[in-house]
Structure formats: structure tokens, C-alpha cells
Amino acid sequence: MQWTLDRCRELYNAALDERKSVARRIVPIKFCGNIAILEPEKTIVHRQVSKLDQSRQLTEIKHELRPEYNEINDHVLRNVLERVDLAFKAFFRRVKAGEKSGYPRFQSYTRYDSFTYPDLQGWKVIPGEGRHAKLILSKIGTINVKLHRPIQGKIKTATIKREGEHWYVTFACEVESEALPVSYEDVGIDLGITHFAALSNGEMIDNPRHYRRAEKKLKQLQQALARKKRGSHRRKKAAQKVAKAHRKVRNQRKDFHHKESRKLVNKYQVIVFEELQAANLSKRPKPKQDESGKYLPNGAATKSGLNKSIRDAGWNSFTQMVKAKAECAGRTIIFVDPKNTSQICSACGVKGPHKDLEERIHTCTYCGVVLDRDHNAALNILALGHKQIA
Ligand SMILES: [Zn+2]
């Protein structure tokens, strides 16, 4: 599989190189052996190299240049060219839309980590007992695989992916989307740090304990890694351990997000979130100086701690999961402006003073209501969502 992956990466980079050099060739040049001759009198028609052009060359490459490409499934190779094509299409689309756009990049060993069977040819999966199954890949062989969940619907593609020292197969399947029966309960959700989420009905969702434990372990391993001498064998070992712990934390977080988003979508009809502004929040605060030019504390330390929590909670990936599941189930998902959601009193609507992060309770001096700070915010978010619908 690694051998196939290496060849695919080589092909990807070569296909990218061809497209790049054609795009760069502004002056008409004719080659005589190694000498380049300028031919300014010749008008040249500029045409992008297409996927089809490259696909045609593949046959030639197999016959003459690289017979070892015959050892790779043809559809897998064509998918590599498809990927290059998609990278360019995305690039041109962003350029046209006036967005900042990076030119498609050459892929390194670490970045290029998968190859795809784009249809049903060249591979087969045979279910065995329990979670065991056999995966037959043409030109590669038969591999024992463990199914993490039953395959649903009709399989369309199979992708083989390397992650650290592990290999995974991912099947993209076509499933009928099933709308859930209508629910008469709506919810506003405040995503936070003390609790993972506060719901407008007063419920709190907390990060699972095993996840927090894995996180602590990761931190210890990172510290151990920092103590090891550069280039040493022990450092390499420690780095592998850190990568493994990272993967564990990542998987646990994903699992937690999937489960919680499923519960929300099953239970509520309208789900309201705050529009996330993580990008703004993660910005480093500007350095503050007094008149004499001395630097004053600017809260960078607390912000970086906060940054970490924001990143780790992975709010964005969570709301995206809820959104995807909601669309499938015929639920409504709304994002509202988070401005003042923690200051306004959800009971009487009067805007109170700014709250510091440590202030956990909302107490209204106007109507006297006392609520958990995040619960109050969740109620405001739900109200904003209802206003938006109306
Ligand atoms: Zn009030």
C-alpha cells in the first residue's frame, strides 16, 4: 500500500508540475536538443492542460516510461489526475471569486496519505464473522480489516488512508436521507469552556471524563518529549508516543461530538447556535504600552489559555456536525449574532453590565432573576433564533 501511495504521489506531483509549467510558459520557445530558441513570431494559443490530456498520456507512461505503473489499478491512477484537476478547479474558482488563493502545492510524504478507488472496480469487501471482514484490492492483495460499524446503503468509493503507523479504509456510501418526525421542542445552545454546552432548558453537556484524562496524558507526553535530546533515538520514540496520544484525543473528541450532535438533532426541531468567531478570538491581543514605552500586561497569557480551550473544544467541527445531521433529518439550524448574549437578562430583556469570564452567575438588578451565566446566554440565543424565524 505504501508502494502504491509513493507512486501515486509521484504521479500527482508530475501532473501538477506539467500544469504549472504550461501555465508559466508565456514566451514561445522551441527546443533544439538542449538549446532553447525564442520564436516570438509564432503566436501561441494558451490552453490549460486538461485532465483528459493527462489521462491520455498515462497509457504512454505505462508503456514506455514507467512499466511499474502497470502494477497499480488504472482507476486509482486516474483518480490521482482527478485530484490534481480538482485542486486547480478550486484554485481558479477562488481566484475568480476574488478570494486569496494559494497555488496548488506539491505533496510531501506526510501530506499525501491516501489513494482512492473511485468506483466499484478493482476492489471488493467480503464480510466475515462479527466485525471481521476481508478487503481484496487488485494488484495489492487480500487484507484483513476490522469494520468499525456496519456498512449502510450502496458503496460508491473506497479510499485507503495511512495515519501514523495505521492504515484505514473509508467507504463513501449513498444512503437515503430519512426525515425525523416533527418535534415540538426548540433549543438554544451556548458553547462554553466551563461546560462544553449549556442548553436553554437548563441542561448542561460536559466533556467526558475519559477525554479529559487522555488530554492530561497527552500533555505529560509532550513534556517528556521536550526533555529528550534532539536527534536521539529516545526523542523519536517519545514523538511517536505523542502522535499516538494526539490521535486518541482527536478520535475521542470526534466520537463525543458525533454522539451529542445526534442526540440534539433527534430531540429538537429548531437548534440555535451563536455564530462562531473563533478566528477573532484566537488573535493575539495587541501589546499595550504606557507613556514611557513600558509594556503593560495585555492578557495574552489568559487569551492563549482561552485559545487552547477554544481549539480543543472544536466548536466549529461540532456545529458543522449538527448542521449536517439536521439537514438530513429535516431540522432547522440557525446561527445568531453572539453580541450581548451574556449581558442581556433573558427574563426581562434589560442589558446588564459586562461580565468577566470568572463571573458564573447572572443576577439581574432590574427583575431580580438569578440564573447560571451560560443558561441565561442559551435562553437569549434561543430567543434570537425565534426572532430570526419570525
Ligand atoms: Zn432581568
Short mmCIF file of C-alpha atoms and ligand atoms in Angstrom, two decimals:
data_model
loop_
_atom_site.label_atom_id
_atom_site.label_comp_id
_atom_site.label_asym_id
_atom_site.label_seq_id
_atom_site.Cartn_x
_atom_site.Cartn_y
_atom_site.Cartn_z
CA MET A 1 0.00 0.00 0.00
CA GLN A 2 2.88 2.34 0.80
CA TRP A 3 4.48 1.43 -2.50
CA THR A 4 1.24 2.34 -4.31
CA LEU A 5 0.94 5.54 -2.30
CA ASP A 6 4.50 6.56 -3.25
CA ARG A 7 3.80 6.03 -6.96
CA CYS A 8 0.53 7.96 -6.70
CA ARG A 9 2.29 10.86 -5.04
CA GLU A 10 4.97 10.85 -7.76
CA LEU A 11 2.25 10.96 -10.41
CA TYR A 12 0.39 13.73 -8.56
CA ASN A 13 3.48 15.90 -8.35
CA ALA A 14 4.40 15.25 -12.00
CA ALA A 15 0.89 16.13 -13.18
CA LEU A 16 0.99 19.28 -11.07
CA ASP A 17 4.41 20.16 -12.48
CA GLU A 18 3.18 19.82 -16.07
CA ARG A 19 0.23 22.09 -15.44
CA LYS A 20 2.38 24.63 -13.64
CA SER A 21 5.00 24.81 -16.38
CA VAL A 22 2.36 25.20 -19.09
CA ALA A 23 0.73 27.99 -17.17
CA ARG A 24 4.12 29.70 -16.83
CA ARG A 25 5.14 29.41 -20.49
CA ILE A 26 4.40 32.90 -21.72
CA VAL A 27 7.20 33.25 -24.26
CA PRO A 28 7.10 30.79 -27.18
CA ILE A 29 10.17 28.62 -27.03
CA LYS A 30 11.34 25.90 -29.37
CA PHE A 31 13.82 23.33 -28.14
CA CYS A 32 16.67 22.02 -30.29
CA GLY A 33 18.31 19.43 -28.14
CA ASN A 34 19.24 21.32 -25.03
CA ILE A 35 19.17 24.74 -26.62
CA ALA A 36 16.05 26.86 -26.30
CA ILE A 37 15.23 29.12 -29.24
CA LEU A 38 12.85 32.04 -28.92
CA GLU A 39 10.15 32.16 -31.54
CA PRO A 40 8.44 35.49 -30.99
CA GLU A 41 6.86 35.47 -34.47
CA LYS A 42 4.77 32.45 -33.55
CA THR A 43 1.51 33.21 -31.89
CA ILE A 44 0.68 30.67 -29.34
CA VAL A 45 -2.71 29.73 -28.18
CA HIS A 46 -2.81 29.43 -24.45
CA ARG A 47 -4.68 26.44 -23.32
CA GLN A 48 -4.75 24.78 -19.96
CA VAL A 49 -3.64 21.20 -19.84
CA SER A 50 -6.81 19.25 -19.14
CA LYS A 51 -7.44 16.14 -17.15
CA LEU A 52 -8.14 14.37 -20.42
CA ASP A 53 -4.76 15.37 -21.88
CA GLN A 54 -3.02 13.97 -18.86
CA SER A 55 -5.18 10.89 -18.82
CA ARG A 56 -4.18 10.11 -22.41
CA GLN A 57 -0.52 10.40 -21.52
CA LEU A 58 -0.96 7.85 -18.79
CA THR A 59 -1.14 4.98 -21.27
CA GLU A 60 2.12 6.13 -22.82
CA ILE A 61 3.79 6.48 -19.47
CA LYS A 62 2.79 2.95 -18.56
CA HIS A 63 4.12 1.51 -21.83
CA GLU A 64 7.37 3.36 -22.15
CA LEU A 65 8.49 5.32 -19.13
CA ARG A 66 7.21 3.56 -16.11
CA PRO A 67 6.14 -0.04 -16.56
CA GLU A 68 5.74 -0.34 -12.78
CA TYR A 69 2.61 1.79 -13.07
CA ASN A 70 1.01 -1.31 -14.54
CA GLU A 71 1.16 -2.68 -11.02
CA ILE A 72 -1.36 -0.08 -9.88
CA ASN A 73 -5.07 -0.19 -10.61
CA ASP A 74 -5.84 2.09 -13.54
CA HIS A 75 -8.82 3.74 -11.84
CA VAL A 76 -6.68 4.61 -8.84
CA LEU A 77 -4.18 6.34 -11.15
CA ARG A 78 -6.94 8.24 -12.92
CA ASN A 79 -8.23 9.39 -9.57
CA VAL A 80 -4.79 10.91 -8.87
CA LEU A 81 -5.17 13.05 -12.01
CA GLU A 82 -8.70 13.87 -10.93
CA ARG A 83 -7.33 15.18 -7.64
CA VAL A 84 -4.89 17.46 -9.47
CA ASP A 85 -7.78 18.68 -11.61
CA LEU A 86 -9.92 19.40 -8.55
CA ALA A 87 -7.07 21.28 -6.89
CA PHE A 88 -6.78 23.54 -9.96
CA LYS A 89 -10.54 23.98 -10.30
CA ALA A 90 -10.76 25.05 -6.66
CA PHE A 91 -7.83 27.40 -7.18
CA PHE A 92 -9.39 29.10 -10.23
CA ARG A 93 -12.77 29.31 -8.53
CA ARG A 94 -11.23 31.16 -5.58
CA VAL A 95 -9.27 33.45 -7.89
CA LYS A 96 -12.44 34.30 -9.85
CA ALA A 97 -14.33 34.98 -6.64
CA GLY A 98 -11.59 37.41 -5.66
CA GLU A 99 -10.53 35.37 -2.66
CA LYS A 100 -6.97 34.95 -1.52
CA SER A 101 -5.85 31.74 -3.10
CA GLY A 102 -2.75 29.59 -2.78
CA TYR A 103 -1.44 27.85 -5.87
CA PRO A 104 -1.85 24.05 -5.75
CA ARG A 105 1.09 22.61 -3.87
CA PHE A 106 3.47 19.73 -4.37
CA GLN A 107 2.73 16.99 -1.89
CA SER A 108 5.21 15.62 0.60
CA TYR A 109 5.31 12.14 2.08
CA THR A 110 3.35 13.26 5.14
CA ARG A 111 0.75 15.27 3.25
CA TYR A 112 -0.05 12.72 0.59
CA ASP A 113 -1.61 9.96 2.68
CA SER A 114 -4.36 8.30 0.67
CA PHE A 115 -5.38 6.72 -2.62
CA THR A 116 -8.89 6.13 -3.89
CA TYR A 117 -10.78 3.53 -5.87
CA PRO A 118 -13.33 5.94 -7.40
CA ASP A 119 -15.86 3.28 -8.39
CA LEU A 120 -16.61 -0.37 -7.77
CA GLN A 121 -13.78 -1.70 -9.90
CA GLY A 122 -10.59 -3.21 -8.58
CA TRP A 123 -11.66 -3.94 -5.04
CA LYS A 124 -14.15 -5.94 -3.02
CA VAL A 125 -15.12 -6.28 0.59
CA ILE A 126 -16.22 -9.65 1.96
CA PRO A 127 -17.90 -9.53 5.38
CA GLY A 128 -16.78 -12.23 7.80
CA GLU A 129 -17.79 -13.12 11.32
CA GLY A 130 -18.68 -10.25 13.63
CA ARG A 131 -16.59 -7.22 12.84
CA HIS A 132 -14.08 -9.10 10.75
CA ALA A 133 -14.00 -8.69 7.00
CA LYS A 134 -11.66 -9.20 4.10
CA LEU A 135 -10.74 -6.45 1.71
CA ILE A 136 -9.45 -7.54 -1.68
CA LEU A 137 -7.53 -4.87 -3.56
CA SER A 138 -6.50 -5.57 -7.13
CA LYS A 139 -2.71 -5.74 -7.61
CA ILE A 140 -2.22 -5.44 -3.85
CA GLY A 141 -3.82 -8.49 -2.29
CA THR A 142 -6.20 -9.56 0.45
CA ILE A 143 -6.20 -7.66 3.73
CA ASN A 144 -7.96 -8.48 6.97
CA VAL A 145 -9.96 -5.47 8.11
CA LYS A 146 -11.98 -4.66 11.18
CA LEU A 147 -15.30 -2.96 10.47
CA HIS A 148 -15.91 -0.16 12.95
CA ARG A 149 -19.57 -0.08 12.00
CA PRO A 150 -21.87 -1.91 9.59
CA ILE A 151 -21.81 -0.67 6.02
CA GLN A 152 -25.02 1.18 5.15
CA GLY A 153 -26.52 1.91 1.76
CA LYS A 154 -24.67 1.48 -1.51
CA ILE A 155 -20.88 1.78 -1.51
CA LYS A 156 -19.62 4.25 -4.12
CA THR A 157 -15.89 4.63 -3.47
CA ALA A 158 -13.16 3.16 -1.30
CA THR A 159 -10.21 5.19 -0.02
CA ILE A 160 -7.12 3.69 1.58
CA LYS A 161 -5.53 6.05 4.08
CA ARG A 162 -2.34 5.99 6.11
CA GLU A 163 -2.39 7.63 9.52
CA GLY A 164 0.78 7.26 11.57
CA GLU A 165 1.52 3.55 11.58
CA HIS A 166 -2.14 2.69 10.96
CA TRP A 167 -3.99 2.10 7.73
CA TYR A 168 -7.70 2.74 7.25
CA VAL A 169 -10.22 2.11 4.53
CA THR A 170 -13.08 4.57 4.16
CA PHE A 171 -16.17 3.73 2.14
CA ALA A 172 -18.29 6.56 0.80
CA CYS A 173 -21.86 5.27 0.66
CA GLU A 174 -25.09 6.53 -0.78
CA VAL A 175 -27.89 6.45 1.78
CA GLU A 176 -31.46 7.65 1.64
CA SER A 177 -31.93 10.58 3.98
CA GLU A 178 -34.72 9.99 6.44
CA ALA A 179 -36.66 12.92 7.86
CA LEU A 180 -37.45 12.51 11.53
CA PRO A 181 -40.97 13.06 12.86
CA VAL A 182 -41.58 16.70 13.81
CA SER A 183 -40.55 17.69 17.31
CA TYR A 184 -42.29 20.49 19.20
CA GLU A 185 -39.27 21.45 21.27
CA ASP A 186 -36.64 24.01 20.23
CA VAL A 187 -33.30 24.69 21.84
CA GLY A 188 -30.73 27.48 22.14
CA ILE A 189 -27.15 26.38 22.78
CA ASP A 190 -24.31 28.31 24.38
CA LEU A 191 -20.97 26.65 23.72
CA GLY A 192 -18.55 27.32 26.53
CA ILE A 193 -15.46 26.45 28.44
CA THR A 194 -16.75 25.57 31.90
CA HIS A 195 -19.31 23.28 30.29
CA PHE A 196 -18.99 22.05 26.73
CA ALA A 197 -22.51 23.35 26.11
CA ALA A 198 -25.36 24.93 28.07
CA LEU A 199 -28.90 24.37 26.75
CA SER A 200 -31.77 26.83 27.06
CA ASN A 201 -33.76 24.29 29.12
CA GLY A 202 -31.05 24.37 31.78
CA GLU A 203 -29.29 21.14 30.79
CA MET A 204 -25.51 21.12 30.62
CA ILE A 205 -23.33 18.95 28.38
CA ASP A 206 -19.85 18.30 29.79
CA ASN A 207 -16.73 16.98 28.13
CA PRO A 208 -16.48 13.27 29.02
CA ARG A 209 -14.01 12.38 31.73
CA HIS A 210 -12.06 9.88 29.62
CA TYR A 211 -11.45 12.66 27.11
CA ARG A 212 -10.07 14.98 29.77
CA ARG A 213 -7.89 12.13 31.06
CA ALA A 214 -6.47 11.44 27.59
CA GLU A 215 -5.75 15.14 27.26
CA LYS A 216 -3.81 15.20 30.50
CA LYS A 217 -1.80 12.19 29.36
CA LEU A 218 -1.00 13.97 26.10
CA LYS A 219 0.31 16.96 28.00
CA GLN A 220 2.60 14.75 30.09
CA LEU A 221 3.94 13.03 26.98
CA GLN A 222 4.60 16.38 25.32
CA GLN A 223 6.61 17.49 28.33
CA ALA A 224 8.57 14.23 28.24
CA LEU A 225 9.31 14.82 24.56
CA ALA A 226 10.63 18.32 25.27
CA ARG A 227 13.17 16.88 27.69
CA LYS A 228 14.69 14.46 25.16
CA LYS A 229 17.84 15.33 23.25
CA ARG A 230 17.38 16.39 19.63
CA GLY A 231 18.08 13.68 17.07
CA SER A 232 18.23 10.96 19.71
CA HIS A 233 16.57 7.60 19.44
CA ARG A 234 14.61 8.29 22.62
CA ARG A 235 13.25 11.51 21.20
CA LYS A 236 11.98 9.65 18.17
CA LYS A 237 10.24 7.15 20.45
CA ALA A 238 8.72 9.95 22.52
CA ALA A 239 7.50 11.72 19.38
CA GLN A 240 5.71 8.55 18.28
CA LYS A 241 4.00 8.36 21.65
CA VAL A 242 2.86 11.97 21.37
CA ALA A 243 1.45 11.34 17.88
CA LYS A 244 -0.41 8.33 19.19
CA ALA A 245 -1.88 10.26 22.13
CA HIS A 246 -2.89 13.06 19.75
CA ARG A 247 -4.75 10.59 17.59
CA LYS A 248 -6.52 9.21 20.63
CA VAL A 249 -7.65 12.64 21.82
CA ARG A 250 -8.79 13.54 18.32
CA ASN A 251 -10.80 10.34 17.94
CA GLN A 252 -12.41 10.67 21.35
CA ARG A 253 -13.43 14.23 20.63
CA LYS A 254 -14.91 13.25 17.29
CA ASP A 255 -16.82 10.38 18.87
CA PHE A 256 -18.19 12.66 21.60
CA HIS A 257 -19.25 15.28 19.04
CA HIS A 258 -20.99 12.69 16.89
CA LYS A 259 -22.97 11.30 19.81
CA GLU A 260 -24.01 14.67 21.24
CA SER A 261 -24.96 16.12 17.86
CA ARG A 262 -27.09 13.05 17.15
CA LYS A 263 -28.95 13.49 20.47
CA LEU A 264 -29.67 17.15 19.77
CA VAL A 265 -30.95 16.53 16.25
CA ASN A 266 -33.16 13.65 17.40
CA LYS A 267 -34.76 15.71 20.15
CA TYR A 268 -35.18 19.28 18.89
CA GLN A 269 -36.87 20.82 15.86
CA VAL A 270 -35.07 24.18 15.80
CA ILE A 271 -31.49 24.36 17.03
CA VAL A 272 -29.92 27.79 17.57
CA PHE A 273 -26.19 28.44 17.95
CA GLU A 274 -24.10 31.55 18.23
CA GLU A 275 -22.23 32.48 15.08
CA LEU A 276 -18.70 31.42 15.93
CA GLN A 277 -15.98 33.98 15.86
CA ALA A 278 -13.13 31.73 16.80
CA ALA A 279 -10.86 33.43 14.27
CA ASN A 280 -11.24 36.76 16.06
CA LEU A 281 -10.93 35.21 19.47
CA SER A 282 -7.73 33.41 18.62
CA LYS A 283 -5.99 36.59 17.53
CA ARG A 284 -3.12 37.57 19.75
CA PRO A 285 -4.01 40.71 21.70
CA LYS A 286 -2.08 43.86 20.75
CA PRO A 287 0.81 44.74 23.06
CA LYS A 288 -0.08 47.59 25.43
CA GLN A 289 2.43 50.29 26.34
CA ASP A 290 2.26 53.17 28.81
CA GLU A 291 3.62 56.70 28.08
CA SER A 292 7.19 55.76 28.94
CA GLY A 293 7.05 52.85 26.49
CA LYS A 294 6.97 50.21 29.19
CA TYR A 295 4.93 47.12 28.30
CA LEU A 296 1.82 46.54 30.36
CA PRO A 297 0.05 43.22 30.89
CA ASN A 298 -2.33 42.70 27.97
CA GLY A 299 -3.95 39.46 28.94
CA ALA A 300 -2.00 37.47 26.34
CA ALA A 301 -1.46 34.64 28.78
CA THR A 302 -5.15 34.26 29.62
CA LYS A 303 -6.02 34.62 25.96
CA SER A 304 -3.65 31.90 24.92
CA GLY A 305 -5.13 29.67 27.61
CA LEU A 306 -8.54 30.54 26.29
CA ASN A 307 -7.35 29.92 22.74
CA LYS A 308 -6.40 26.44 23.70
CA SER A 309 -9.80 25.72 25.16
CA ILE A 310 -11.49 27.07 22.08
CA ARG A 311 -9.41 24.99 19.76
CA ASP A 312 -9.75 21.88 21.84
CA ALA A 313 -13.48 22.10 22.29
CA GLY A 314 -13.60 22.14 18.50
CA TRP A 315 -16.85 24.09 18.45
CA ASN A 316 -16.73 24.63 14.78
CA SER A 317 -16.45 20.97 13.90
CA PHE A 318 -19.28 20.30 16.35
CA THR A 319 -21.72 22.83 14.87
CA GLN A 320 -20.87 21.51 11.41
CA MET A 321 -21.79 18.01 12.54
CA VAL A 322 -25.09 19.22 13.97
CA LYS A 323 -25.74 21.10 10.73
CA ALA A 324 -25.08 18.05 8.54
CA LYS A 325 -27.28 15.80 10.67
CA ALA A 326 -30.01 18.45 10.90
CA GLU A 327 -30.16 18.83 7.13
CA CYS A 328 -30.56 15.08 6.72
CA ALA A 329 -33.34 14.93 9.30
CA GLY A 330 -35.33 17.96 8.15
CA ARG A 331 -34.46 20.03 11.23
CA THR A 332 -33.80 23.77 11.24
CA ILE A 333 -30.47 25.12 12.35
CA ILE A 334 -29.90 28.83 12.93
CA PHE A 335 -26.81 30.86 13.74
CA VAL A 336 -27.32 34.19 15.52
CA ASP A 337 -25.13 37.18 16.33
CA PRO A 338 -23.48 36.48 19.71
CA LYS A 339 -23.36 40.18 20.65
CA ASN A 340 -24.54 40.84 24.24
CA THR A 341 -25.95 37.35 24.77
CA SER A 342 -24.25 37.13 28.17
CA GLN A 343 -25.13 40.68 29.32
CA ILE A 344 -28.83 40.78 28.45
CA CYS A 345 -31.25 39.39 31.03
CA SER A 346 -33.26 36.57 29.46
CA ALA A 347 -36.16 37.19 31.87
CA CYS A 348 -36.77 40.93 31.39
CA GLY A 349 -34.57 41.90 28.43
CA VAL A 350 -32.62 44.61 30.27
CA LYS A 351 -28.93 44.79 29.37
CA GLY A 352 -26.73 44.46 32.45
CA PRO A 353 -23.03 45.28 32.89
CA HIS A 354 -20.23 43.35 31.17
CA LYS A 355 -19.37 40.07 32.87
CA ASP A 356 -15.82 38.81 33.39
CA LEU A 357 -15.17 35.20 32.48
CA GLU A 358 -14.95 34.22 36.15
CA GLU A 359 -18.44 35.51 36.88
CA ARG A 360 -20.52 32.35 36.66
CA ILE A 361 -23.92 33.62 37.81
CA HIS A 362 -26.28 36.04 36.09
CA THR A 363 -28.06 38.22 38.66
CA CYS A 364 -30.45 40.85 37.32
CA THR A 365 -30.62 44.04 39.37
CA TYR A 366 -33.81 45.03 37.48
CA CYS A 367 -36.11 41.99 37.79
CA GLY A 368 -34.11 40.02 40.38
CA VAL A 369 -33.75 36.79 38.37
CA VAL A 370 -30.77 34.58 39.26
CA LEU A 371 -29.54 32.13 36.64
CA ASP A 372 -26.41 30.26 35.65
CA ARG A 373 -24.50 32.59 33.33
CA ASP A 374 -24.43 30.12 30.41
CA HIS A 375 -28.06 29.10 30.89
CA ASN A 376 -29.04 32.77 30.61
CA ALA A 377 -26.99 33.09 27.41
CA ALA A 378 -28.60 29.95 25.94
CA LEU A 379 -32.07 31.41 26.60
CA ASN A 380 -31.06 34.62 24.81
CA ILE A 381 -29.70 32.64 21.88
CA LEU A 382 -32.97 30.72 21.55
CA ALA A 383 -34.96 33.99 21.67
CA LEU A 384 -32.75 35.49 18.93
CA GLY A 385 -33.29 32.37 16.84
CA HIS A 386 -37.07 32.63 17.20
CA LYS A 387 -36.90 36.31 16.26
CA GLN A 388 -34.94 35.37 13.14
CA ILE A 389 -37.55 32.79 12.12
CA ALA A 390 -40.39 35.23 12.69
ZN ZN B 1 -33.96 40.88 34.41
#
